[in-house]
C-alpha positions as a LaTeX table, in Angstrom:
\begin{tabular}{lrrr}
\hline
Residue & $x$ (\AA) & $y$ (\AA) & $z$ (\AA) \\
\hline
Met1 & 1.35 & $-7.10$ & 12.59 \\
Leu2 & 2.88 & $-4.55$ & 10.28 \\
Arg3 & 2.27 & $-0.80$ & 10.14 \\
Ile4 & 2.06 & 0.65 & 6.58 \\
Lys5 & 2.07 & 4.27 & 5.27 \\
Ile6 & 1.54 & 4.85 & 1.63 \\
Leu7 & 2.30 & 8.39 & 0.38 \\
Ser8 & 1.96 & 10.10 & $-3.00$ \\
Pro9 & 2.96 & 13.62 & $-4.00$ \\
Thr10 & $-0.56$ & 14.80 & $-3.28$ \\
Gly11 & $-0.65$ & 13.39 & 0.28 \\
Leu12 & $-1.47$ & 10.35 & 2.29 \\
Val13 & $-3.00$ & 7.45 & 0.36 \\
Tyr14 & $-3.36$ & 4.87 & 3.10 \\
Glu15 & $-2.14$ & 4.23 & 6.57 \\
Gly16 & $-2.95$ & 1.35 & 8.87 \\
Asn17 & $-2.14$ & $-1.95$ & 10.45 \\
Val18 & $-1.98$ & $-4.93$ & 8.17 \\
Ala19 & $-1.36$ & $-8.67$ & 8.45 \\
His20 & 0.54 & $-8.66$ & 5.19 \\
Val21 & 0.83 & $-6.73$ & 1.91 \\
Thr22 & 1.66 & $-7.53$ & $-1.71$ \\
Phe23 & 3.50 & $-5.24$ & $-3.96$ \\
Pro24 & 3.99 & $-5.05$ & $-7.73$ \\
Gly25 & 7.82 & $-5.34$ & $-7.84$ \\
Glu26 & 10.03 & $-4.69$ & $-10.78$ \\
Ile27 & 10.97 & $-8.42$ & $-11.12$ \\
Gly28 & 7.59 & $-9.70$ & $-10.05$ \\
Ser29 & 5.16 & $-9.26$ & $-7.22$ \\
Phe30 & 6.22 & $-9.95$ & $-3.68$ \\
Ser31 & 4.56 & $-10.07$ & $-0.23$ \\
Val32 & 5.71 & $-8.83$ & 3.11 \\
Tyr33 & 4.76 & $-10.47$ & 6.37 \\
Pro34 & 5.70 & $-9.58$ & 9.99 \\
Ser35 & 9.42 & $-10.08$ & 10.78 \\
His36 & 10.46 & $-9.58$ & 7.14 \\
Ala37 & 14.03 & $-8.83$ & 6.44 \\
Pro38 & 14.80 & $-5.17$ & 5.83 \\
Ile39 & 14.36 & $-4.29$ & 2.13 \\
Ile40 & 14.02 & $-1.39$ & $-0.25$ \\
Ser41 & 12.43 & $-2.21$ & $-3.58$ \\
Ser42 & 11.19 & $-0.28$ & $-6.59$ \\
Leu43 & 7.63 & $-0.69$ & $-7.71$ \\
Val44 & 5.99 & $-0.77$ & $-11.20$ \\
Thr45 & 2.49 & $-0.20$ & $-12.49$ \\
Gly46 & 0.10 & $-2.44$ & $-10.66$ \\
Glu47 & $-1.72$ & $-2.84$ & $-7.40$ \\
Ile48 & $-0.62$ & $-2.75$ & $-3.78$ \\
Val49 & $-2.92$ & $-5.08$ & $-1.91$ \\
Cys50 & $-3.15$ & $-4.49$ & 1.92 \\
Phe51 & $-4.63$ & $-7.19$ & 4.08 \\
Pro52 & $-5.82$ & $-5.42$ & 7.25 \\
Ala53 & $-4.82$ & $-6.96$ & 10.54 \\
Ala54 & $-7.58$ & $-8.71$ & 12.53 \\
Gly55 & $-9.49$ & $-6.11$ & 14.40 \\
Ser56 & $-8.22$ & $-3.31$ & 12.25 \\
Ala57 & $-10.82$ & $-0.82$ & 11.07 \\
Gly58 & $-9.62$ & $-0.93$ & 7.44 \\
Ala59 & $-8.75$ & 1.56 & 4.76 \\
Gly60 & $-7.16$ & 4.61 & 6.27 \\
Ser61 & $-9.18$ & 4.60 & 9.39 \\
Gly62 & $-8.89$ & 3.57 & 12.96 \\
Ala63 & $-7.42$ & 5.22 & 16.06 \\
Gly64 & $-4.36$ & 7.29 & 15.12 \\
Ser65 & $-4.42$ & 6.52 & 11.51 \\
Gly66 & $-4.07$ & 10.13 & 10.52 \\
Ala67 & $-5.44$ & 9.40 & 7.03 \\
Ser68 & $-6.79$ & 12.42 & 5.22 \\
Ser69 & $-10.26$ & 12.18 & 3.62 \\
Tyr70 & $-8.60$ & 13.43 & 0.31 \\
Gly71 & $-5.94$ & 10.74 & 0.06 \\
Ser72 & $-7.83$ & 7.86 & 1.68 \\
Pro73 & $-8.90$ & 4.84 & $-0.48$ \\
Ser74 & $-12.58$ & 5.05 & $-1.38$ \\
Ala75 & $-14.92$ & 3.31 & $-3.80$ \\
Ser76 & $-13.23$ & 5.16 & $-6.69$ \\
Ser77 & $-9.68$ & 4.65 & $-5.67$ \\
Ala78 & $-9.49$ & 1.31 & $-3.91$ \\
Ala79 & $-11.68$ & $-1.78$ & $-3.61$ \\
Asp80 & $-12.03$ & $-4.21$ & $-0.77$ \\
Phe81 & $-11.96$ & $-7.79$ & $-2.23$ \\
Gly82 & $-11.67$ & $-10.83$ & 0.01 \\
Gly83 & $-10.15$ & $-8.70$ & 2.79 \\
Gly84 & $-7.54$ & $-7.10$ & 0.61 \\
Ile85 & $-7.53$ & $-3.35$ & $-0.03$ \\
Lys86 & $-6.30$ & $-2.73$ & $-3.53$ \\
Ile87 & $-4.52$ & 0.56 & $-4.31$ \\
Ala88 & $-3.48$ & 1.15 & $-7.95$ \\
Val89 & $-0.03$ & 2.66 & $-8.47$ \\
Asp90 & 2.13 & 3.66 & $-11.50$ \\
Ser91 & 5.52 & 3.51 & $-9.87$ \\
Gly92 & 7.29 & 4.12 & $-6.60$ \\
Phe93 & 9.33 & 2.37 & $-3.94$ \\
Ala94 & 8.75 & 0.53 & $-0.69$ \\
Glu95 & 10.94 & 0.30 & 2.42 \\
Val96 & 10.44 & $-2.37$ & 5.01 \\
Arg97 & 12.26 & $-2.06$ & 8.40 \\
Gln98 & 11.30 & $-3.54$ & 11.75 \\
Asp99 & 7.61 & $-4.20$ & 10.73 \\
Val100 & 7.16 & $-0.72$ & 9.47 \\
Ile101 & 6.54 & $-0.25$ & 5.74 \\
Thr102 & 6.95 & 3.11 & 4.11 \\
Val103 & 5.76 & 3.45 & 0.52 \\
Cys104 & 6.15 & 6.39 & $-1.92$ \\
Val105 & 4.07 & 6.06 & $-5.03$ \\
Glu106 & 3.00 & 7.92 & $-8.22$ \\
Gln107 & $-0.66$ & 7.60 & $-9.19$ \\
Asn108 & $-0.92$ & 9.33 & $-12.59$ \\
Asn109 & $-3.76$ & 8.35 & $-14.96$ \\
Ile110 & $-4.71$ & 5.37 & $-12.98$ \\
Asn111 & $-7.94$ & 3.60 & $-13.70$ \\
Tyr112 & $-8.96$ & 2.18 & $-10.34$ \\
Asn113 & $-11.71$ & $-0.14$ & $-11.46$ \\
Gly114 & $-9.19$ & $-2.58$ & $-13.08$ \\
Asn115 & $-10.68$ & $-2.21$ & $-16.60$ \\
Gly116 & $-7.47$ & $-1.01$ & $-18.23$ \\
\hline
\end{tabular}
């Protein structure tokens, strides 16, 4: 299991336990699974897709998640499709170290419904 925290300049976007996560990397999308090698990568416009760990409460919730209601994914900012929580981003970077993922993102002028 991985622990992920996604932050933007306006606050916490998502925090939770995930089985794996996919990122929009600069040279293509990439996925991170438990025991992944340490990495720091830049992110481009696209979607981060978080796949909650079995038994996890989901988007920004659960014991000790610390997610704020302002920054938590909702119907307008993230969608739950096939178990994956999609979070649209403009740019940012992700760090993976010892099954902990820290992500800093920009979310300017994002259309969260995927229609452009």
